[in-house]
Amino acid sequence: MQTQEVAMSLSIKNVPLDPGEWIDEDVKKDTIYLHHTAGSHRPDFVVAGWNKDRTQTGGRRRIATAYVIGGKSVSGTDTAFDGVVVQCFPAKQWAFHLGVKGTSGRLDKKSIGVELCNFGPLTRSSDGRFFNFVNQLVPRDQVVELAQPFRGSLFYHRYTDAQLESLGKLLRQLAGEFGIDLKAGLRAALAGGDAAAFEFKDDALKGKPGVWTHTNVRKDKSDCSPQPNLIALLKAL
């Protein structure tokens, strides 16, 4: 991985997608979308998966985000990727990352996608243990219990402190580079209630600039979830 230093001591590692896996077109950006991967802790594995992703006829799907932020392994044995930011194509270009029907990529083009490596919703067994959707045991210190269920789940894989520290630096970096208002979108919606801000928003679907999450334009998604540490970060922007 090749490292370049950017503002506020954020190190971004270049892990490029294969040519043709994104759209090589410079587009004016006014929005950032937050996602989580519903997968493991390694951002390089996420990029490798996008390279292999194909349509039923063998074509490139070109589904990706410009940035992926690594996390901790659920086994607790690998923390080397926690908070590591990788970039896989230029932020001024684009790939499909929202999947909003009827928009023909309109929202994807004008936005920069950022993924957090995270498994998302968890289930609790009868003996009080927590499991992700691939039936891996998740340690209790990586579990967050929300104040109320969100998209059908009360328990989620916790976004790590290192991930959110890197995310905050990255958001400020992108805001400075592209003139994106970090207080618009999701940040403004928090005034109406923390969990409610993460629900579907007509303003997001209409393309209002700012910072949003995938859940703001897709009712079938759970990324990102209204975890207290993420909400605190957004309020501090």
PDB file of C-alpha atoms in Angstrom:
ATOM      1  CA  MET A   1       0.000   0.000   0.000  1.00  0.00           C
ATOM      2  CA  GLN A   2       1.294   3.462  -0.930  1.00  0.00           C
ATOM      3  CA  THR A   3       0.720   6.138   1.729  1.00  0.00           C
ATOM      4  CA  GLN A   4       0.193   9.848   1.250  1.00  0.00           C
ATOM      5  CA  GLU A   5      -0.125  12.355   4.088  1.00  0.00           C
ATOM      6  CA  VAL A   6      -3.073  14.711   4.098  1.00  0.00           C
ATOM      7  CA  ALA A   7      -4.330  17.449   6.379  1.00  0.00           C
ATOM      8  CA  MET A   8      -4.916  16.916  10.120  1.00  0.00           C
ATOM      9  CA  SER A   9      -2.495  13.970  10.282  1.00  0.00           C
ATOM     10  CA  LEU A  10      -4.774  11.668   8.331  1.00  0.00           C
ATOM     11  CA  SER A  11      -2.921   8.941   6.459  1.00  0.00           C
ATOM     12  CA  ILE A  12      -4.714   7.658   3.365  1.00  0.00           C
ATOM     13  CA  LYS A  13      -3.478   4.482   1.724  1.00  0.00           C
ATOM     14  CA  ASN A  14      -3.899   3.987  -1.998  1.00  0.00           C
ATOM     15  CA  VAL A  15      -5.477   0.599  -2.831  1.00  0.00           C
ATOM     16  CA  PRO A  16      -6.701   1.191  -6.390  1.00  0.00           C
ATOM     17  CA  LEU A  17      -9.524  -0.676  -8.017  1.00  0.00           C
ATOM     18  CA  ASP A  18      -8.797  -2.298 -11.350  1.00  0.00           C
ATOM     19  CA  PRO A  19      -9.288   0.015 -14.352  1.00  0.00           C
ATOM     20  CA  GLY A  20     -12.919   0.008 -15.458  1.00  0.00           C
ATOM     21  CA  GLU A  21     -14.278  -0.748 -11.973  1.00  0.00           C
ATOM     22  CA  TRP A  22     -15.377   2.872 -11.540  1.00  0.00           C
ATOM     23  CA  ILE A  23     -16.485   5.663 -13.887  1.00  0.00           C
ATOM     24  CA  ASP A  24     -13.505   7.763 -15.007  1.00  0.00           C
ATOM     25  CA  GLU A  25     -15.426  11.046 -15.146  1.00  0.00           C
ATOM     26  CA  ASP A  26     -14.811  14.172 -13.068  1.00  0.00           C
ATOM     27  CA  VAL A  27     -18.045  15.396 -11.456  1.00  0.00           C
ATOM     28  CA  LYS A  28     -18.782  18.325  -9.134  1.00  0.00           C
ATOM     29  CA  LYS A  29     -19.326  16.964  -5.615  1.00  0.00           C
ATOM     30  CA  ASP A  30     -21.610  18.493  -3.001  1.00  0.00           C
ATOM     31  CA  THR A  31     -22.575  15.466  -0.876  1.00  0.00           C
ATOM     32  CA  ILE A  32     -20.971  12.686   1.189  1.00  0.00           C
ATOM     33  CA  TYR A  33     -22.720   9.384   1.904  1.00  0.00           C
ATOM     34  CA  LEU A  34     -21.772   7.160   4.838  1.00  0.00           C
ATOM     35  CA  HIS A  35     -22.048   3.377   4.580  1.00  0.00           C
ATOM     36  CA  HIS A  36     -20.958   0.293   6.434  1.00  0.00           C
ATOM     37  CA  THR A  37     -19.787  -2.736   4.513  1.00  0.00           C
ATOM     38  CA  ALA A  38     -21.735  -5.562   6.221  1.00  0.00           C
ATOM     39  CA  GLY A  39     -18.452  -7.432   6.262  1.00  0.00           C
ATOM     40  CA  SER A  40     -15.103  -8.000   7.908  1.00  0.00           C
ATOM     41  CA  HIS A  41     -12.531  -5.549   9.254  1.00  0.00           C
ATOM     42  CA  ARG A  42     -10.122  -5.401   6.309  1.00  0.00           C
ATOM     43  CA  PRO A  43     -10.593  -2.569   3.797  1.00  0.00           C
ATOM     44  CA  ASP A  44      -8.274  -4.188   1.261  1.00  0.00           C
ATOM     45  CA  PHE A  45     -10.555  -7.244   1.210  1.00  0.00           C
ATOM     46  CA  VAL A  46     -13.493  -4.942   0.442  1.00  0.00           C
ATOM     47  CA  VAL A  47     -11.679  -3.502  -2.575  1.00  0.00           C
ATOM     48  CA  ALA A  48     -10.672  -6.988  -3.748  1.00  0.00           C
ATOM     49  CA  GLY A  49     -14.323  -8.048  -3.565  1.00  0.00           C
ATOM     50  CA  TRP A  50     -15.394  -5.107  -5.731  1.00  0.00           C
ATOM     51  CA  ASN A  51     -12.792  -6.090  -8.315  1.00  0.00           C
ATOM     52  CA  LYS A  52     -14.326  -9.567  -8.564  1.00  0.00           C
ATOM     53  CA  ASP A  53     -17.954  -8.423  -8.565  1.00  0.00           C
ATOM     54  CA  ARG A  54     -19.700  -9.187 -11.866  1.00  0.00           C
ATOM     55  CA  THR A  55     -23.152  -9.097 -13.418  1.00  0.00           C
ATOM     56  CA  GLN A  56     -24.892 -12.302 -14.473  1.00  0.00           C
ATOM     57  CA  THR A  57     -23.495 -11.806 -17.966  1.00  0.00           C
ATOM     58  CA  GLY A  58     -19.940 -11.230 -16.726  1.00  0.00           C
ATOM     59  CA  GLY A  59     -19.844  -7.435 -16.965  1.00  0.00           C
ATOM     60  CA  ARG A  60     -18.337  -5.062 -14.419  1.00  0.00           C
ATOM     61  CA  ARG A  61     -20.875  -3.799 -11.897  1.00  0.00           C
ATOM     62  CA  ARG A  62     -18.816  -0.726 -10.923  1.00  0.00           C
ATOM     63  CA  ILE A  63     -20.213  -0.697  -7.394  1.00  0.00           C
ATOM     64  CA  ALA A  64     -17.791   0.885  -4.924  1.00  0.00           C
ATOM     65  CA  THR A  65     -17.084   3.867  -2.691  1.00  0.00           C
ATOM     66  CA  ALA A  66     -14.033   6.074  -2.972  1.00  0.00           C
ATOM     67  CA  TYR A  67     -12.968   5.385   0.637  1.00  0.00           C
ATOM     68  CA  VAL A  68     -13.086   2.438   3.044  1.00  0.00           C
ATOM     69  CA  ILE A  69     -12.129   2.642   6.739  1.00  0.00           C
ATOM     70  CA  GLY A  70     -10.950  -0.549   8.410  1.00  0.00           C
ATOM     71  CA  GLY A  71     -12.006  -1.886  11.797  1.00  0.00           C
ATOM     72  CA  LYS A  72     -11.203  -4.601  14.361  1.00  0.00           C
ATOM     73  CA  SER A  73     -11.590  -8.295  13.706  1.00  0.00           C
ATOM     74  CA  VAL A  74     -14.463  -9.897  15.603  1.00  0.00           C
ATOM     75  CA  SER A  75     -11.965 -12.445  16.920  1.00  0.00           C
ATOM     76  CA  GLY A  76     -10.161  -9.533  18.565  1.00  0.00           C
ATOM     77  CA  THR A  77      -6.796 -10.770  17.312  1.00  0.00           C
ATOM     78  CA  ASP A  78      -6.261  -8.281  14.456  1.00  0.00           C
ATOM     79  CA  THR A  79      -6.368  -4.548  15.136  1.00  0.00           C
ATOM     80  CA  ALA A  80      -3.808  -3.551  12.484  1.00  0.00           C
ATOM     81  CA  PHE A  81      -6.521  -2.187  10.158  1.00  0.00           C
ATOM     82  CA  ASP A  82      -8.536  -0.341  12.807  1.00  0.00           C
ATOM     83  CA  GLY A  83      -9.032   3.228  11.585  1.00  0.00           C
ATOM     84  CA  VAL A  84      -6.950   2.688   8.420  1.00  0.00           C
ATOM     85  CA  VAL A  85      -8.348   4.707   5.500  1.00  0.00           C
ATOM     86  CA  VAL A  86      -7.913   3.367   1.980  1.00  0.00           C
ATOM     87  CA  GLN A  87      -8.812   5.143  -1.239  1.00  0.00           C
ATOM     88  CA  CYS A  88      -9.589   3.057  -4.299  1.00  0.00           C
ATOM     89  CA  PHE A  89     -10.394   5.726  -6.936  1.00  0.00           C
ATOM     90  CA  PRO A  90     -10.253   9.541  -7.160  1.00  0.00           C
ATOM     91  CA  ALA A  91     -12.918  11.250  -5.045  1.00  0.00           C
ATOM     92  CA  LYS A  92     -13.807  13.587  -7.923  1.00  0.00           C
ATOM     93  CA  GLN A  93     -14.878  10.575  -9.983  1.00  0.00           C
ATOM     94  CA  TRP A  94     -17.606   8.079  -9.135  1.00  0.00           C
ATOM     95  CA  ALA A  95     -19.074   4.597  -8.905  1.00  0.00           C
ATOM     96  CA  PHE A  96     -22.523   3.266  -8.056  1.00  0.00           C
ATOM     97  CA  HIS A  97     -22.896   3.042  -4.285  1.00  0.00           C
ATOM     98  CA  LEU A  98     -26.522   3.898  -3.470  1.00  0.00           C
ATOM     99  CA  GLY A  99     -28.694   1.730  -5.704  1.00  0.00           C
ATOM    100  CA  VAL A 100     -31.642   4.117  -5.659  1.00  0.00           C
ATOM    101  CA  LYS A 101     -34.107   3.010  -8.325  1.00  0.00           C
ATOM    102  CA  GLY A 102     -35.201   5.511 -10.927  1.00  0.00           C
ATOM    103  CA  THR A 103     -32.295   7.921 -10.412  1.00  0.00           C
ATOM    104  CA  SER A 104     -29.937   6.615 -13.137  1.00  0.00           C
ATOM    105  CA  GLY A 105     -26.977   7.266 -10.843  1.00  0.00           C
ATOM    106  CA  ARG A 106     -27.833  10.946 -10.347  1.00  0.00           C
ATOM    107  CA  LEU A 107     -27.148  10.810  -6.594  1.00  0.00           C
ATOM    108  CA  ASP A 108     -24.116   8.541  -6.986  1.00  0.00           C
ATOM    109  CA  LYS A 109     -22.408  10.940  -9.394  1.00  0.00           C
ATOM    110  CA  LYS A 110     -22.615  14.016  -7.178  1.00  0.00           C
ATOM    111  CA  SER A 111     -21.623  12.281  -3.951  1.00  0.00           C
ATOM    112  CA  ILE A 112     -18.522  10.796  -2.344  1.00  0.00           C
ATOM    113  CA  GLY A 113     -19.060   7.430  -0.663  1.00  0.00           C
ATOM    114  CA  VAL A 114     -17.291   6.374   2.542  1.00  0.00           C
ATOM    115  CA  GLU A 115     -17.547   2.828   3.923  1.00  0.00           C
ATOM    116  CA  LEU A 116     -16.884   1.715   7.513  1.00  0.00           C
ATOM    117  CA  CYS A 117     -15.861  -1.942   7.818  1.00  0.00           C
ATOM    118  CA  ASN A 118     -18.621  -3.255  10.066  1.00  0.00           C
ATOM    119  CA  PHE A 119     -21.026  -6.216  10.178  1.00  0.00           C
ATOM    120  CA  GLY A 120     -24.142  -4.183  10.939  1.00  0.00           C
ATOM    121  CA  PRO A 121     -27.142  -5.768  12.747  1.00  0.00           C
ATOM    122  CA  LEU A 122     -26.464  -8.521  15.284  1.00  0.00           C
ATOM    123  CA  THR A 123     -28.642 -11.186  16.852  1.00  0.00           C
ATOM    124  CA  ARG A 124     -28.570 -12.159  20.529  1.00  0.00           C
ATOM    125  CA  SER A 125     -28.775 -15.847  21.401  1.00  0.00           C
ATOM    126  CA  SER A 126     -30.783 -17.238  24.310  1.00  0.00           C
ATOM    127  CA  ASP A 127     -27.594 -17.399  26.403  1.00  0.00           C
ATOM    128  CA  GLY A 128     -26.818 -13.710  25.800  1.00  0.00           C
ATOM    129  CA  ARG A 129     -24.110 -14.040  23.155  1.00  0.00           C
ATOM    130  CA  PHE A 130     -24.073 -11.955  19.968  1.00  0.00           C
ATOM    131  CA  PHE A 131     -23.646 -13.156  16.393  1.00  0.00           C
ATOM    132  CA  ASN A 132     -23.325 -11.448  13.021  1.00  0.00           C
ATOM    133  CA  PHE A 133     -25.202 -12.515   9.890  1.00  0.00           C
ATOM    134  CA  VAL A 134     -22.552 -15.105   8.999  1.00  0.00           C
ATOM    135  CA  ASN A 135     -22.937 -16.635  12.484  1.00  0.00           C
ATOM    136  CA  GLN A 136     -19.605 -15.414  13.847  1.00  0.00           C
ATOM    137  CA  LEU A 137     -19.463 -14.663  17.554  1.00  0.00           C
ATOM    138  CA  VAL A 138     -19.017 -10.940  18.210  1.00  0.00           C
ATOM    139  CA  PRO A 139     -17.376  -9.973  21.530  1.00  0.00           C
ATOM    140  CA  ARG A 140     -19.508  -7.938  23.916  1.00  0.00           C
ATOM    141  CA  ASP A 141     -17.153  -4.943  23.745  1.00  0.00           C
ATOM    142  CA  GLN A 142     -17.875  -4.712  20.000  1.00  0.00           C
ATOM    143  CA  VAL A 143     -21.647  -4.649  20.504  1.00  0.00           C
ATOM    144  CA  VAL A 144     -23.822  -1.556  20.895  1.00  0.00           C
ATOM    145  CA  GLU A 145     -27.394  -1.656  22.167  1.00  0.00           C
ATOM    146  CA  LEU A 146     -29.458   1.168  20.698  1.00  0.00           C
ATOM    147  CA  ALA A 147     -32.052   3.092  22.672  1.00  0.00           C
ATOM    148  CA  GLN A 148     -34.696   1.589  20.389  1.00  0.00           C
ATOM    149  CA  PRO A 149     -34.675  -0.849  17.455  1.00  0.00           C
ATOM    150  CA  PHE A 150     -33.493   0.569  14.144  1.00  0.00           C
ATOM    151  CA  ARG A 151     -34.528  -1.134  10.913  1.00  0.00           C
ATOM    152  CA  GLY A 152     -35.653  -4.128  12.951  1.00  0.00           C
ATOM    153  CA  SER A 153     -32.526  -4.576  15.087  1.00  0.00           C
ATOM    154  CA  LEU A 154     -31.673  -3.408  18.593  1.00  0.00           C
ATOM    155  CA  PHE A 155     -28.061  -4.649  18.599  1.00  0.00           C
ATOM    156  CA  TYR A 156     -25.364  -3.582  16.134  1.00  0.00           C
ATOM    157  CA  HIS A 157     -21.685  -4.127  15.547  1.00  0.00           C
ATOM    158  CA  ARG A 158     -20.057  -1.102  17.152  1.00  0.00           C
ATOM    159  CA  TYR A 159     -18.175   1.455  15.058  1.00  0.00           C
ATOM    160  CA  THR A 160     -14.741   1.670  16.658  1.00  0.00           C
ATOM    161  CA  ASP A 161     -13.238   4.784  18.187  1.00  0.00           C
ATOM    162  CA  ALA A 162     -10.348   4.652  15.696  1.00  0.00           C
ATOM    163  CA  GLN A 163     -12.755   4.360  12.758  1.00  0.00           C
ATOM    164  CA  LEU A 164     -14.713   7.403  13.839  1.00  0.00           C
ATOM    165  CA  GLU A 165     -11.584   9.418  14.549  1.00  0.00           C
ATOM    166  CA  SER A 166     -10.426   8.732  10.991  1.00  0.00           C
ATOM    167  CA  LEU A 167     -13.910   9.398   9.633  1.00  0.00           C
ATOM    168  CA  GLY A 168     -14.019  12.805  11.296  1.00  0.00           C
ATOM    169  CA  LYS A 169     -10.659  13.761   9.810  1.00  0.00           C
ATOM    170  CA  LEU A 170     -11.677  12.477   6.384  1.00  0.00           C
ATOM    171  CA  LEU A 171     -14.970  14.396   6.426  1.00  0.00           C
ATOM    172  CA  ARG A 172     -13.191  17.625   7.275  1.00  0.00           C
ATOM    173  CA  GLN A 173     -10.586  16.952   4.594  1.00  0.00           C
ATOM    174  CA  LEU A 174     -13.249  16.373   1.931  1.00  0.00           C
ATOM    175  CA  ALA A 175     -15.284  19.365   3.079  1.00  0.00           C
ATOM    176  CA  GLY A 176     -12.266  21.591   2.595  1.00  0.00           C
ATOM    177  CA  GLU A 177     -11.346  20.102  -0.770  1.00  0.00           C
ATOM    178  CA  PHE A 178     -14.828  20.083  -2.305  1.00  0.00           C
ATOM    179  CA  GLY A 179     -16.645  22.821  -0.391  1.00  0.00           C
ATOM    180  CA  ILE A 180     -19.165  20.423   1.179  1.00  0.00           C
ATOM    181  CA  ASP A 181     -21.235  21.728   4.098  1.00  0.00           C
ATOM    182  CA  LEU A 182     -20.827  19.180   6.925  1.00  0.00           C
ATOM    183  CA  LYS A 183     -23.626  20.763   8.943  1.00  0.00           C
ATOM    184  CA  ALA A 184     -26.188  20.164   6.189  1.00  0.00           C
ATOM    185  CA  GLY A 185     -28.118  16.947   5.652  1.00  0.00           C
ATOM    186  CA  LEU A 186     -27.858  14.393   8.447  1.00  0.00           C
ATOM    187  CA  ARG A 187     -26.231  16.859  10.867  1.00  0.00           C
ATOM    188  CA  ALA A 188     -29.163  19.261  10.490  1.00  0.00           C
ATOM    189  CA  ALA A 189     -31.669  16.398  10.775  1.00  0.00           C
ATOM    190  CA  LEU A 190     -30.287  15.492  14.203  1.00  0.00           C
ATOM    191  CA  ALA A 191     -32.143  18.496  15.593  1.00  0.00           C
ATOM    192  CA  GLY A 192     -35.344  16.492  15.102  1.00  0.00           C
ATOM    193  CA  GLY A 193     -34.139  13.507  17.158  1.00  0.00           C
ATOM    194  CA  ASP A 194     -31.078  11.294  17.004  1.00  0.00           C
ATOM    195  CA  ALA A 195     -32.584   8.063  15.668  1.00  0.00           C
ATOM    196  CA  ALA A 196     -35.087   9.874  13.450  1.00  0.00           C
ATOM    197  CA  ALA A 197     -32.236  11.571  11.590  1.00  0.00           C
ATOM    198  CA  PHE A 198     -31.168   8.206  10.172  1.00  0.00           C
ATOM    199  CA  GLU A 199     -34.559   7.390   8.687  1.00  0.00           C
ATOM    200  CA  PHE A 200     -35.579   7.943   5.063  1.00  0.00           C
ATOM    201  CA  LYS A 201     -35.441  11.627   4.095  1.00  0.00           C
ATOM    202  CA  ASP A 202     -37.095  13.208   1.077  1.00  0.00           C
ATOM    203  CA  ASP A 203     -34.426  15.929   1.089  1.00  0.00           C
ATOM    204  CA  ALA A 204     -31.717  13.308   0.586  1.00  0.00           C
ATOM    205  CA  LEU A 205     -33.623  11.669  -2.259  1.00  0.00           C
ATOM    206  CA  LYS A 206     -34.070  15.072  -3.890  1.00  0.00           C
ATOM    207  CA  GLY A 207     -30.297  15.573  -3.812  1.00  0.00           C
ATOM    208  CA  LYS A 208     -29.968  18.152  -1.045  1.00  0.00           C
ATOM    209  CA  PRO A 209     -26.224  18.610  -0.360  1.00  0.00           C
ATOM    210  CA  GLY A 210     -24.437  17.754   2.875  1.00  0.00           C
ATOM    211  CA  VAL A 211     -23.654  14.517   4.702  1.00  0.00           C
ATOM    212  CA  TRP A 212     -26.163  11.639   4.593  1.00  0.00           C
ATOM    213  CA  THR A 213     -26.199   7.897   5.207  1.00  0.00           C
ATOM    214  CA  HIS A 214     -27.431   5.084   2.971  1.00  0.00           C
ATOM    215  CA  THR A 215     -30.520   4.710   5.181  1.00  0.00           C
ATOM    216  CA  ASN A 216     -31.602   8.244   4.266  1.00  0.00           C
ATOM    217  CA  VAL A 217     -32.342   7.124   0.669  1.00  0.00           C
ATOM    218  CA  ARG A 218     -33.018   3.381   1.136  1.00  0.00           C
ATOM    219  CA  LYS A 219     -35.635   1.996   3.525  1.00  0.00           C
ATOM    220  CA  ASP A 220     -34.205  -1.513   3.103  1.00  0.00           C
ATOM    221  CA  LYS A 221     -30.725  -0.627   4.365  1.00  0.00           C
ATOM    222  CA  SER A 222     -29.258  -0.377   7.877  1.00  0.00           C
ATOM    223  CA  ASP A 223     -26.081   1.582   7.116  1.00  0.00           C
ATOM    224  CA  CYS A 224     -25.340   3.558   9.017  1.00  0.00           C
ATOM    225  CA  SER A 225     -27.093   2.868  12.325  1.00  0.00           C
ATOM    226  CA  PRO A 226     -27.733   5.609  14.929  1.00  0.00           C
ATOM    227  CA  GLN A 227     -24.981   4.638  17.328  1.00  0.00           C
ATOM    228  CA  PRO A 228     -24.195   7.180  20.080  1.00  0.00           C
ATOM    229  CA  ASN A 229     -20.527   7.504  19.144  1.00  0.00           C
ATOM    230  CA  LEU A 230     -21.346   8.225  15.496  1.00  0.00           C
ATOM    231  CA  ILE A 231     -24.022  10.725  16.499  1.00  0.00           C
ATOM    232  CA  ALA A 232     -21.539  12.488  18.799  1.00  0.00           C
ATOM    233  CA  LEU A 233     -19.080  12.774  15.916  1.00  0.00           C
ATOM    234  CA  LEU A 234     -21.712  14.220  13.589  1.00  0.00           C
ATOM    235  CA  LYS A 235     -22.813  16.770  16.172  1.00  0.00           C
ATOM    236  CA  ALA A 236     -19.212  17.885  16.598  1.00  0.00           C
ATOM    237  CA  LEU A 237     -18.721  18.634  12.892  1.00  0.00           C
TER     238      LEU A 237
END
